[in-house]
Tab-separated table of C-alpha atoms in Angstrom:
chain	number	residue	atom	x	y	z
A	1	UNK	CA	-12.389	-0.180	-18.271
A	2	UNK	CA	-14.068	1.835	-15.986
A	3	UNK	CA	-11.907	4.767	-14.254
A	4	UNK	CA	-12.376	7.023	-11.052
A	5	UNK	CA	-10.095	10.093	-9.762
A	6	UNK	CA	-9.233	9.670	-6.517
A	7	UNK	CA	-9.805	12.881	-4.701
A	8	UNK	CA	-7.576	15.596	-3.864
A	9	UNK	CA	-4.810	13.257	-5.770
A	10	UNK	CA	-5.528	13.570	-9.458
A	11	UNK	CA	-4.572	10.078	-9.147
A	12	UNK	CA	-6.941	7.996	-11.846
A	13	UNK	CA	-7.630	4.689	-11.150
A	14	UNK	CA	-8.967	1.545	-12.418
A	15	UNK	CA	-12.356	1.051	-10.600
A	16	UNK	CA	-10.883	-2.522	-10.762
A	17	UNK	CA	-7.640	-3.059	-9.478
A	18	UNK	CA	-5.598	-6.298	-8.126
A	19	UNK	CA	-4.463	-7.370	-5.036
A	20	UNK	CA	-1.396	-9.412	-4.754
A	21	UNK	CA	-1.538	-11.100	-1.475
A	22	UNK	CA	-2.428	-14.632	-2.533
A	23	UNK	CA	0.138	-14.533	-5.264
A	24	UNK	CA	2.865	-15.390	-3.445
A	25	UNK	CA	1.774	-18.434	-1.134
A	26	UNK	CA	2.213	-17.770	2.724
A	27	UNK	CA	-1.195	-18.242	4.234
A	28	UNK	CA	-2.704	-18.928	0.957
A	29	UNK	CA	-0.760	-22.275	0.502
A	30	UNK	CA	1.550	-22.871	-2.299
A	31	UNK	CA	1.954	-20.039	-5.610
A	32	UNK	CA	3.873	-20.255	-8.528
A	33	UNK	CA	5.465	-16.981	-8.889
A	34	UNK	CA	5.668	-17.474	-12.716
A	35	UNK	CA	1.768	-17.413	-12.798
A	36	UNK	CA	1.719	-14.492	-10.511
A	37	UNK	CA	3.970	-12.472	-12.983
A	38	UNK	CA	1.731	-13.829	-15.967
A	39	UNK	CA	-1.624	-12.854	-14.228
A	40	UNK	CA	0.146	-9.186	-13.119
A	41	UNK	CA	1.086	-8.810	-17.175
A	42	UNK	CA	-2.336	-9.881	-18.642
A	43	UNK	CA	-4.026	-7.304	-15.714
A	44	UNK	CA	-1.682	-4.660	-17.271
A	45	UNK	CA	-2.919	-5.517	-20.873
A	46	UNK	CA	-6.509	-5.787	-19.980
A	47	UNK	CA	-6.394	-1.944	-18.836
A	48	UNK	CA	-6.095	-2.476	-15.082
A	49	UNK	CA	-4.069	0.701	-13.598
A	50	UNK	CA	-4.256	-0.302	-9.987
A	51	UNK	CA	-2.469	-3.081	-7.881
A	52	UNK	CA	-2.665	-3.706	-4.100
A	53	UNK	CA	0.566	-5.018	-3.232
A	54	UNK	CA	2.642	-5.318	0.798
A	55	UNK	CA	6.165	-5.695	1.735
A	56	UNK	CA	4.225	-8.500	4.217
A	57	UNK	CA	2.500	-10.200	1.297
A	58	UNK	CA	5.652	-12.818	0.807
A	59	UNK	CA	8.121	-11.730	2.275
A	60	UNK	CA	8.408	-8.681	-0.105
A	61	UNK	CA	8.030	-11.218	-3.478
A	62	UNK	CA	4.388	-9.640	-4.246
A	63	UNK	CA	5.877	-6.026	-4.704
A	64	UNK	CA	9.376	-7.750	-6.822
A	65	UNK	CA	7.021	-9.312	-8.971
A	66	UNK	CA	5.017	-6.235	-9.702
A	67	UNK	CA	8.070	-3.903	-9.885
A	68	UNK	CA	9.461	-6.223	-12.424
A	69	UNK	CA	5.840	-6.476	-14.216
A	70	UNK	CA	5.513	-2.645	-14.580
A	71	UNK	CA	8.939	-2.441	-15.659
A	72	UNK	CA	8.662	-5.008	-18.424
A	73	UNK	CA	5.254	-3.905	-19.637
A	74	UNK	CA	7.079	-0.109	-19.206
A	75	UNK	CA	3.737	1.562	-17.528
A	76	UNK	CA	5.112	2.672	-14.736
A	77	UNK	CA	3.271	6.426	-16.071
A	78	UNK	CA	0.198	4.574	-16.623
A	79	UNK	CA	-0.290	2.735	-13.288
A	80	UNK	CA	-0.889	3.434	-9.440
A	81	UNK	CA	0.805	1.325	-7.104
A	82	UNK	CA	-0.682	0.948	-3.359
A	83	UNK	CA	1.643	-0.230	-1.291
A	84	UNK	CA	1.676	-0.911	2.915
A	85	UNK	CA	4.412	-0.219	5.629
A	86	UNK	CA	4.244	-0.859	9.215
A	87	UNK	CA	4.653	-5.104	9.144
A	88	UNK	CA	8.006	-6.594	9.883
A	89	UNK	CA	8.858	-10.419	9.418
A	90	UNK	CA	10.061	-11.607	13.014
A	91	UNK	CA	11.307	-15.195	13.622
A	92	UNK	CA	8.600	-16.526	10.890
A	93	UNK	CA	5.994	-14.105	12.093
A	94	UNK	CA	4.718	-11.413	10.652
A	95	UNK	CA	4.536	-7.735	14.124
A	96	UNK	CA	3.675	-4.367	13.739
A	97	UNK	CA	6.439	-1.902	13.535
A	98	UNK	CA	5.497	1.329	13.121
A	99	UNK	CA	8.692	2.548	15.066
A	100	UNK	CA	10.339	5.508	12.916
A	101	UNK	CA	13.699	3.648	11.827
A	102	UNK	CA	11.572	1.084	10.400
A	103	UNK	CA	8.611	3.221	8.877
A	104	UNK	CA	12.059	4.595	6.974
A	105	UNK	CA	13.346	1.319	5.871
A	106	UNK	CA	10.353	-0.228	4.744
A	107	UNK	CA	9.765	2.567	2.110
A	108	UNK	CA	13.396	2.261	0.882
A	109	UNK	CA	12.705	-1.425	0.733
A	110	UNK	CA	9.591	-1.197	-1.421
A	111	UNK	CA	11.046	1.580	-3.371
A	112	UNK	CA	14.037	-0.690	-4.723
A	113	UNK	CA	11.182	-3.636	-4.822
A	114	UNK	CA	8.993	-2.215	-7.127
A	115	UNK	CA	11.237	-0.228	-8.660
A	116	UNK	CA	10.105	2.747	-8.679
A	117	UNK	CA	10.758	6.712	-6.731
A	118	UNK	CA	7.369	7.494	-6.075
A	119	UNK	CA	4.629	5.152	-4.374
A	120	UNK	CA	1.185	6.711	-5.527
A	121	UNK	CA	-0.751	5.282	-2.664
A	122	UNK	CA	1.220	4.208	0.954
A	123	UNK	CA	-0.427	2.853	3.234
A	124	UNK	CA	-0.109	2.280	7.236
A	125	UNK	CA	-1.002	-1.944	7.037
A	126	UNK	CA	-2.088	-1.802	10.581
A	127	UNK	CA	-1.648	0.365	13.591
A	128	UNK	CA	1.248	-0.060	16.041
A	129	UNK	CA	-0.559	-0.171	19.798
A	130	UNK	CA	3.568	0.381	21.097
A	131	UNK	CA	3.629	3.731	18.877
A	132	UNK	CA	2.629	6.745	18.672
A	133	UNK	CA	-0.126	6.979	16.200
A	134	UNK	CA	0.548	11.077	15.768
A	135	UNK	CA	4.473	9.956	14.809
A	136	UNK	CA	3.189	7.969	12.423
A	137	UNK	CA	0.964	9.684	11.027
A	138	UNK	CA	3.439	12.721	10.858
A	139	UNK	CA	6.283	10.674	8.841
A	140	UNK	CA	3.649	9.567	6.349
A	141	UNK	CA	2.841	13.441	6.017
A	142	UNK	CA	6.681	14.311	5.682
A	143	UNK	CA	6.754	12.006	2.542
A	144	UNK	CA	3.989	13.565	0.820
A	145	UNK	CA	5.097	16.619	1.650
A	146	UNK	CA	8.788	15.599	0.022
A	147	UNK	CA	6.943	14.128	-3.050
A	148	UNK	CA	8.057	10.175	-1.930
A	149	UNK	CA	4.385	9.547	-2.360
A	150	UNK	CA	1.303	10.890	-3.801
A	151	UNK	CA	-1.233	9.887	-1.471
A	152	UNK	CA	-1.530	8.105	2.072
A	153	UNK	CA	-4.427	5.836	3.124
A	154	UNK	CA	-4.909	3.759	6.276
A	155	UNK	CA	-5.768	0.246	6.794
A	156	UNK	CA	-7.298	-2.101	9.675
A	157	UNK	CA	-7.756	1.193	11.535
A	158	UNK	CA	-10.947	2.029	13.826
A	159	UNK	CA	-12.872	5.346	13.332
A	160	UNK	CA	-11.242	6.729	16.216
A	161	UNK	CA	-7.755	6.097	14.846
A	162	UNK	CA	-8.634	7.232	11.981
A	163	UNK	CA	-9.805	10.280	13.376
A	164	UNK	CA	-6.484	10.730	15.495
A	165	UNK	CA	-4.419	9.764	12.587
A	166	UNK	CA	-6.238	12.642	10.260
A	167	UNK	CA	-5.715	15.062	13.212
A	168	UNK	CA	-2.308	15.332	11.906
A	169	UNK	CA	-2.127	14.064	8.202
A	170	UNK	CA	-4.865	13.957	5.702
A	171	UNK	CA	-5.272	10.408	4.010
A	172	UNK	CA	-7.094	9.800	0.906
A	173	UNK	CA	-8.066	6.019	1.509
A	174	UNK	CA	-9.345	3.479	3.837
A	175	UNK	CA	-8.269	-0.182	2.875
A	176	UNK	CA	-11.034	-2.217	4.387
A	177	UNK	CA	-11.300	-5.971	3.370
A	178	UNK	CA	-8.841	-5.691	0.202
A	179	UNK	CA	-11.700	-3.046	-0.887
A	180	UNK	CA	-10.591	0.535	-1.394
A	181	UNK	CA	-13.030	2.734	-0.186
A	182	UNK	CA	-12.695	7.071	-0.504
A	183	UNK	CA	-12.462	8.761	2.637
A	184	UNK	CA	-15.145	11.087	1.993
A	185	UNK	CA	-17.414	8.326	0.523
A	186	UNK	CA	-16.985	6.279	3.871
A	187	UNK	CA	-16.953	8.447	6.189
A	188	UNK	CA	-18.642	11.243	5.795
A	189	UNK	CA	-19.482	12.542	9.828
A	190	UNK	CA	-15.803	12.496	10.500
A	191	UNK	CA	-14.418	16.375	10.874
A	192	UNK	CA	-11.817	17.832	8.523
């Protein structure tokens, strides 16, 4: 297995990792969460250190499975997970919600999921257009700064979000497709 250091992190991570969206059905049609557990275990034992995971990704199963997966292999020192906040399910729906009291649930939510204290890479899913991106942007800074996570990384944002967003928190990643991509390596024209 092939390994990279994500910068300014020390984080080291898989240059393969796994995403869990399909795993657990919604728009994917129907999963057998058995399998997913399985394929999550055999990833572990095959060397792969990071997994891609969302409270939105059914219905918060994708991140129990993985929680419980970690804990049973007992890697939890050995892994990164990236998790995602800012989705809420609504009446069957999934909105964004990047309002502050929810921002502050969903981590204690995927904290218990994935059993864990520490989320090595969180993630905004998808700006909120009804909030302030600075607000955001400064609670994801107040959890690095309190050691809740190790590293912050945006996804579905444009370059000027992006730009706005970095204005008052430094991320290390850009989710774009399911593909992690390095700030730096990205974008490169974009001002510290």
């Amino acid at each position: 297995m092939e390994f990279v250091t994500l910068a300014k992190t020390g984080l080291r991570l898989s240059r393969v990792g796994l995403g869990t969206w399909s795993m657990t059905g919604d728009w994917w049609g129907p999963a057998d969460p058995q399998e997913a557990y399985a394929t999550l275990r055999k990833a572990i034992d095959l060397g792969i250190t990071l997994f891609d995971t969302a409270p939105a990704y059914g219905r918060g199963l994708s991140e129990e499975l993985l929680g419980r997966a970690i804990r049973d292999a007992g890697c939890r020192d050995r892994v990164a997970i990236a998790t995602k906040a800012g989705l809420q399910w609504t009446n069957s729906k999934v909105v964004r919600n990047c309002s502050l009291s929810w921002l502050a649930q969903d981590l204690e939510n995927s904290l218990r999921r994935l059993q864990t204290d520490v989320i090595d890479i969180y993630q905004v899913h998808w700006p909120d257009p009804l909030e302030p991106l600075e607000e955001t942007a400064a609670f994801f800074g107040r959890l690095l700064q309190e050691g809740k996570i190790r590293a912050i990384g945006v996804s579905n944002f444009s370059p000027e979000q992006m730009e706005r967003f970095r204005q008052v928190a430094v991320f290390s990643l850009i989710t774009i497709v399911g593909t992690f991509v390095s700030e730096m390596t990205l974008l490169p024209g974009l001002s510290a």
